[in-house]
Amino acid sequence: MNGDCASIAHRTLSRAGAMLAAAALVSCGGGSTGTDRDSGVNKTYLSVDATDADGDALQYQWRVTAGTIDNRNARETVWTMPDGTGLHFAYVKISDGKGGWMEQQYAVSTDTFDIGAPGRAPVSHAAPAVVAIDGAQVRLRVALPRAETLFQPSGAGAPQSRVVYVPDVAIQVLKAGTLVFAGSTDLRGEVDLPKLEKGAAYVVRCSTQPGAPLVDCSSFTMTTDEASVRGIEPALTTARNLRLFGHIALADGAACGTDDAFFGVQTAASVQLRLADGTAIGAPVRVNRYGDYAVDAAVPATAALTLDVACEGYAKSLDVPASTDPAGYVSDQPIELSHAIGNARPRVVKMVANGPEGNVRGRMIVAGSGTGSNTLPGSDHFLTYKGQDTKLGACQYYRALGAVKDCDAQGNMIEPISFDDWKRLNGFGTAADVAANYINKRDLNLVRRMVATRSASGGIAFYVCNSPGPDGTTQQEVDDVMEDGIGGLKQVACVTMEWTSTTGANGGLPFTKFFTFSPTGQLLLSINLDGRGEKYMPGTCVACHGGSTYNGRFPEQPGASAYLGSRFLPFDTGNYLFSSKAALTESAQSESIYQLNQLVADTDPAPDTATRRLVQGWYASSHVLDKTYVPQPWRDADAAPATAGAARVYHEVIGTSCRTCHVSLGDKFDWDSIVLTPARASTQVCGGTPDLALNASMPNALISSDLLNDRVRSDAGLAALMTQFLGCSAPLPDPVYAKR
């Protein structure tokens, strides 16, 4: 590596952040191997070293966010980098054939390749007609009654309850006797219904046994046009006298298998009940994503039974414990049978990329390294609270916005628009543009080059081009990454939003829309915002921007409305870092940020909304945002002896880790009027409850979660206030089995 490249690489690698911002990377050099296929600066050679403690043969799959990669079942492959500049990501998924999976990310910058991106002819599409009914999505979450599932810890201690969410439950939804949906629950025990009509009554029929007749298990009337999650506990008949449940996990505590939409891979452990002579009782049952299963079956009361546990290449037959009831197996005496598979996940030792000349390119990304988030139950939950989309659903979302002409059956986009097309359609490049540059340190830790405008037709649009933020908070680090980002180096993606109308959606009124573009201006179906893997649109945006009509995933069928009920987020400078350069300081940009916040408020046009109240509170006396703002209910609580410290909780917890996203929920969770109590927040913040789907799910952004927990661990006073107002000072493990 030459001296200039070595210097750039040292500066860049030394300030890699904790998420995708960790990938502050550089590429240098050129060269050729002498063959047409493997020649040229755009060829990057990836290799990964992984070990398996059990000596299993490892299998490999490869994916990239830009360019092309040879998807070889091998530890080495060739990545043909895209033309143009930017920071691009490669992923390898490694499996041991016995349910152990590991994913590793790597990032390489093409900024120094000097290969221009190809020009594109302008593209424009009209949004297709909306054929979906008006209403909102409902997500059903199917689980067994808690009394059925008391897990016994391996050591001493009282049995503990875990809600067992049940996969593969057959579901039918009927309206006035007419079938409107048929499907089955996923590994989370959930199923996403299409939009249901407001005011209509629905009956849900289900069966927990494959092939068994469906029975009524719930009914409801859609009284709102907002999305909701409805819990269902199927009735278990006494005729099925065996209640068998348990937990199946790998030796390291992780669930066996994987569920990865980006790679298109889903595997899970399963259990099969048998008589001692080998006769199968019912069909195999999959273990859910939390590692739990439940079987209800009609068996001879005193029969000798076995349970076959299988996960990919692993198989084991277990003896089912006899009932402690003198009558044998009876429905009111559930039995636990858990099993630890003697297999651990593969471990990645290192991953490296080289150019054709042999120089190292880029860097392996270790998400959340050195932070508490890696020890959380379900540490991959970030930005998935509202749901997880599919590739086809993401393409259909763009189709509904007129951003693509069509989608093929696999979800590939046909004739997508470019970033330039989007900017042209929204009227950027005039005196109406407003811009600001900052680092959203407490959110995603990205350098953000924000630009907004109001078009002649009244539409409002924002775009922000992102580059990695700093590891630390020294002013020199901030200045360095700001200089790189503003110079267009190591650009990750440009995320855009607009507030415009689409015929047939939201009654013709303007609404919030999301788009994501690559560094070279290509429309993207997915994005990795936190180092926890690629997540598809629009759910990765809805996670923070809210979606009153969205819950679970965007429909994969054409004709759905693109209206999600999402909102723009205001610019909270108390959570930002700024350059010390004269034109880029906070004070120099305060008027621009004020104007950006006014545009945000104008996308929430009702006169009294959570967004408007927050913006008005910030700017009550000037155009400079008041970072000390505390709403009146919190000030009142602070003055009362029993809730003294409320103002500090609002300023140092709510203001840094909750408020910006929650304001997108409107008045459903308005921090200006709600004073937090453990009763409102303990499950989502603290966890440790039977409700695994909700435990420790907030804050739902990786950086916000890590920074809050780091701060609380170092401040005993704040920790005490967290316990008083939220019920804990740190997230708790799930009952009995801490990992998922």
PDB file of N, CA and C in Angstrom, residues 8 11-12 15 23-26 85-87 109-112 447 449 465-468 480-492 519:
ATOM      1  N   ILE A   8      -4.722   7.485   4.449  1.00  0.00           N
ATOM      2  CA  ILE A   8      -6.186   7.576   4.385  1.00  0.00           C
ATOM      3  C   ILE A   8      -6.820   6.417   5.157  1.00  0.00           C
ATOM      4  N   ARG A  11      -6.630   6.905   8.993  1.00  0.00           N
ATOM      5  CA  ARG A  11      -7.597   7.887   9.504  1.00  0.00           C
ATOM      6  C   ARG A  11      -9.003   7.312   9.466  1.00  0.00           C
ATOM      7  N   THR A  12      -9.316   6.586   8.379  1.00  0.00           N
ATOM      8  CA  THR A  12     -10.670   6.099   8.199  1.00  0.00           C
ATOM      9  C   THR A  12     -10.995   4.968   9.158  1.00  0.00           C
ATOM     10  N   ARG A  15     -11.808   5.566  13.032  1.00  0.00           N
ATOM     11  CA  ARG A  15     -13.036   6.162  13.541  1.00  0.00           C
ATOM     12  C   ARG A  15     -14.274   5.399  13.073  1.00  0.00           C
ATOM     13  N   ALA A  23     -18.307   1.155   9.326  1.00  0.00           N
ATOM     14  CA  ALA A  23     -17.643   0.862   8.070  1.00  0.00           C
ATOM     15  C   ALA A  23     -17.070   2.103   7.428  1.00  0.00           C
ATOM     16  N   ALA A  24     -16.329   2.873   8.140  1.00  0.00           N
ATOM     17  CA  ALA A  24     -15.643   4.027   7.561  1.00  0.00           C
ATOM     18  C   ALA A  24     -14.391   3.509   6.890  1.00  0.00           C
ATOM     19  N   LEU A  25     -14.508   3.216   5.605  1.00  0.00           N
ATOM     20  CA  LEU A  25     -13.516   2.395   4.941  1.00  0.00           C
ATOM     21  C   LEU A  25     -12.938   3.092   3.729  1.00  0.00           C
ATOM     22  N   VAL A  26     -11.857   2.493   3.196  1.00  0.00           N
ATOM     23  CA  VAL A  26     -11.183   3.081   2.054  1.00  0.00           C
ATOM     24  C   VAL A  26     -10.676   1.977   1.155  1.00  0.00           C
ATOM     25  N   THR A  85     -19.041   5.878  -7.021  1.00  0.00           N
ATOM     26  CA  THR A  85     -18.493   5.958  -5.666  1.00  0.00           C
ATOM     27  C   THR A  85     -19.487   5.436  -4.637  1.00  0.00           C
ATOM     28  N   GLY A  86     -19.004   5.290  -3.397  1.00  0.00           N
ATOM     29  CA  GLY A  86     -19.899   4.917  -2.307  1.00  0.00           C
ATOM     30  C   GLY A  86     -19.335   3.804  -1.454  1.00  0.00           C
ATOM     31  N   LEU A  87     -20.055   3.509  -0.368  1.00  0.00           N
ATOM     32  CA  LEU A  87     -19.704   2.463   0.578  1.00  0.00           C
ATOM     33  C   LEU A  87     -20.693   1.320   0.369  1.00  0.00           C
ATOM     34  N   SER A 109     -15.324   0.654   0.173  1.00  0.00           N
ATOM     35  CA  SER A 109     -15.600   1.903  -0.521  1.00  0.00           C
ATOM     36  C   SER A 109     -15.014   1.853  -1.928  1.00  0.00           C
ATOM     37  N   THR A 110     -15.748   2.399  -2.885  1.00  0.00           N
ATOM     38  CA  THR A 110     -15.252   2.516  -4.265  1.00  0.00           C
ATOM     39  C   THR A 110     -14.868   3.956  -4.597  1.00  0.00           C
ATOM     40  N   ASP A 111     -14.678   4.771  -3.564  1.00  0.00           N
ATOM     41  CA  ASP A 111     -14.434   6.199  -3.798  1.00  0.00           C
ATOM     42  C   ASP A 111     -13.185   6.460  -4.635  1.00  0.00           C
ATOM     43  N   THR A 112     -12.172   5.607  -4.526  1.00  0.00           N
ATOM     44  CA  THR A 112     -10.917   5.871  -5.224  1.00  0.00           C
ATOM     45  C   THR A 112     -10.782   5.096  -6.529  1.00  0.00           C
ATOM     46  N   VAL A 447     -23.295  10.834   9.540  1.00  0.00           N
ATOM     47  CA  VAL A 447     -23.192  12.189   8.994  1.00  0.00           C
ATOM     48  C   VAL A 447     -24.362  12.365   8.038  1.00  0.00           C
ATOM     49  N   ARG A 449     -26.394  14.844   5.424  1.00  0.00           N
ATOM     50  CA  ARG A 449     -26.472  16.035   4.571  1.00  0.00           C
ATOM     51  C   ARG A 449     -27.932  16.172   4.149  1.00  0.00           C
ATOM     52  N   CYS A 465     -28.412  12.404   2.563  1.00  0.00           N
ATOM     53  CA  CYS A 465     -27.356  11.486   2.143  1.00  0.00           C
ATOM     54  C   CYS A 465     -26.459  11.207   3.341  1.00  0.00           C
ATOM     55  N   ASN A 466     -26.198   9.939   3.581  1.00  0.00           N
ATOM     56  CA  ASN A 466     -25.595   9.483   4.829  1.00  0.00           C
ATOM     57  C   ASN A 466     -24.203   8.908   4.626  1.00  0.00           C
ATOM     58  N   SER A 467     -23.330   9.245   5.565  1.00  0.00           N
ATOM     59  CA  SER A 467     -21.989   8.677   5.631  1.00  0.00           C
ATOM     60  C   SER A 467     -21.715   8.296   7.083  1.00  0.00           C
ATOM     61  N   PRO A 468     -20.705   7.454   7.331  1.00  0.00           N
ATOM     62  CA  PRO A 468     -20.462   6.994   8.706  1.00  0.00           C
ATOM     63  C   PRO A 468     -20.115   8.123   9.665  1.00  0.00           C
ATOM     64  N   ASP A 480     -13.538  15.649  11.247  1.00  0.00           N
ATOM     65  CA  ASP A 480     -12.992  14.783  10.201  1.00  0.00           C
ATOM     66  C   ASP A 480     -14.100  14.062   9.431  1.00  0.00           C
ATOM     67  N   VAL A 481     -15.020  13.429  10.168  1.00  0.00           N
ATOM     68  CA  VAL A 481     -16.063  12.679   9.458  1.00  0.00           C
ATOM     69  C   VAL A 481     -17.033  13.620   8.756  1.00  0.00           C
ATOM     70  N   MET A 482     -17.257  14.795   9.312  1.00  0.00           N
ATOM     71  CA  MET A 482     -18.105  15.768   8.629  1.00  0.00           C
ATOM     72  C   MET A 482     -17.468  16.195   7.311  1.00  0.00           C
ATOM     73  N   GLU A 483     -16.162  16.407   7.331  1.00  0.00           N
ATOM     74  CA  GLU A 483     -15.470  16.801   6.099  1.00  0.00           C
ATOM     75  C   GLU A 483     -15.582  15.702   5.048  1.00  0.00           C
ATOM     76  N   ASP A 484     -15.376  14.457   5.480  1.00  0.00           N
ATOM     77  CA  ASP A 484     -15.505  13.348   4.538  1.00  0.00           C
ATOM     78  C   ASP A 484     -16.923  13.247   3.993  1.00  0.00           C
ATOM     79  N   GLY A 485     -17.906  13.325   4.896  1.00  0.00           N
ATOM     80  CA  GLY A 485     -19.293  13.163   4.474  1.00  0.00           C
ATOM     81  C   GLY A 485     -19.757  14.248   3.536  1.00  0.00           C
ATOM     82  N   ILE A 486     -19.446  15.489   3.864  1.00  0.00           N
ATOM     83  CA  ILE A 486     -19.862  16.602   3.010  1.00  0.00           C
ATOM     84  C   ILE A 486     -19.144  16.544   1.667  1.00  0.00           C
ATOM     85  N   GLY A 487     -17.935  15.963   1.675  1.00  0.00           N
ATOM     86  CA  GLY A 487     -17.206  15.774   0.431  1.00  0.00           C
ATOM     87  C   GLY A 487     -17.698  14.590  -0.382  1.00  0.00           C
ATOM     88  N   GLY A 488     -18.712  13.872   0.129  1.00  0.00           N
ATOM     89  CA  GLY A 488     -19.281  12.755  -0.610  1.00  0.00           C
ATOM     90  C   GLY A 488     -18.536  11.457  -0.457  1.00  0.00           C
ATOM     91  N   LEU A 489     -17.588  11.376   0.490  1.00  0.00           N
ATOM     92  CA  LEU A 489     -16.824  10.150   0.675  1.00  0.00           C
ATOM     93  C   LEU A 489     -17.600   9.148   1.525  1.00  0.00           C
ATOM     94  N   LYS A 490     -17.425   7.879   1.194  1.00  0.00           N
ATOM     95  CA  LYS A 490     -18.003   6.763   1.952  1.00  0.00           C
ATOM     96  C   LYS A 490     -19.510   6.909   2.130  1.00  0.00           C
ATOM     97  N   GLN A 491     -20.178   7.409   1.109  1.00  0.00           N
ATOM     98  CA  GLN A 491     -21.628   7.575   1.196  1.00  0.00           C
ATOM     99  C   GLN A 491     -22.294   6.204   1.222  1.00  0.00           C
ATOM    100  N   VAL A 492     -23.207   6.034   2.161  1.00  0.00           N
ATOM    101  CA  VAL A 492     -23.892   4.758   2.331  1.00  0.00           C
ATOM    102  C   VAL A 492     -25.168   4.706   1.506  1.00  0.00           C
ATOM    103  N   PRO A 519     -25.572   4.865  -3.238  1.00  0.00           N
ATOM    104  CA  PRO A 519     -24.653   5.980  -3.493  1.00  0.00           C
ATOM    105  C   PRO A 519     -24.586   6.381  -4.965  1.00  0.00           C
TER     106      PRO A 519
END
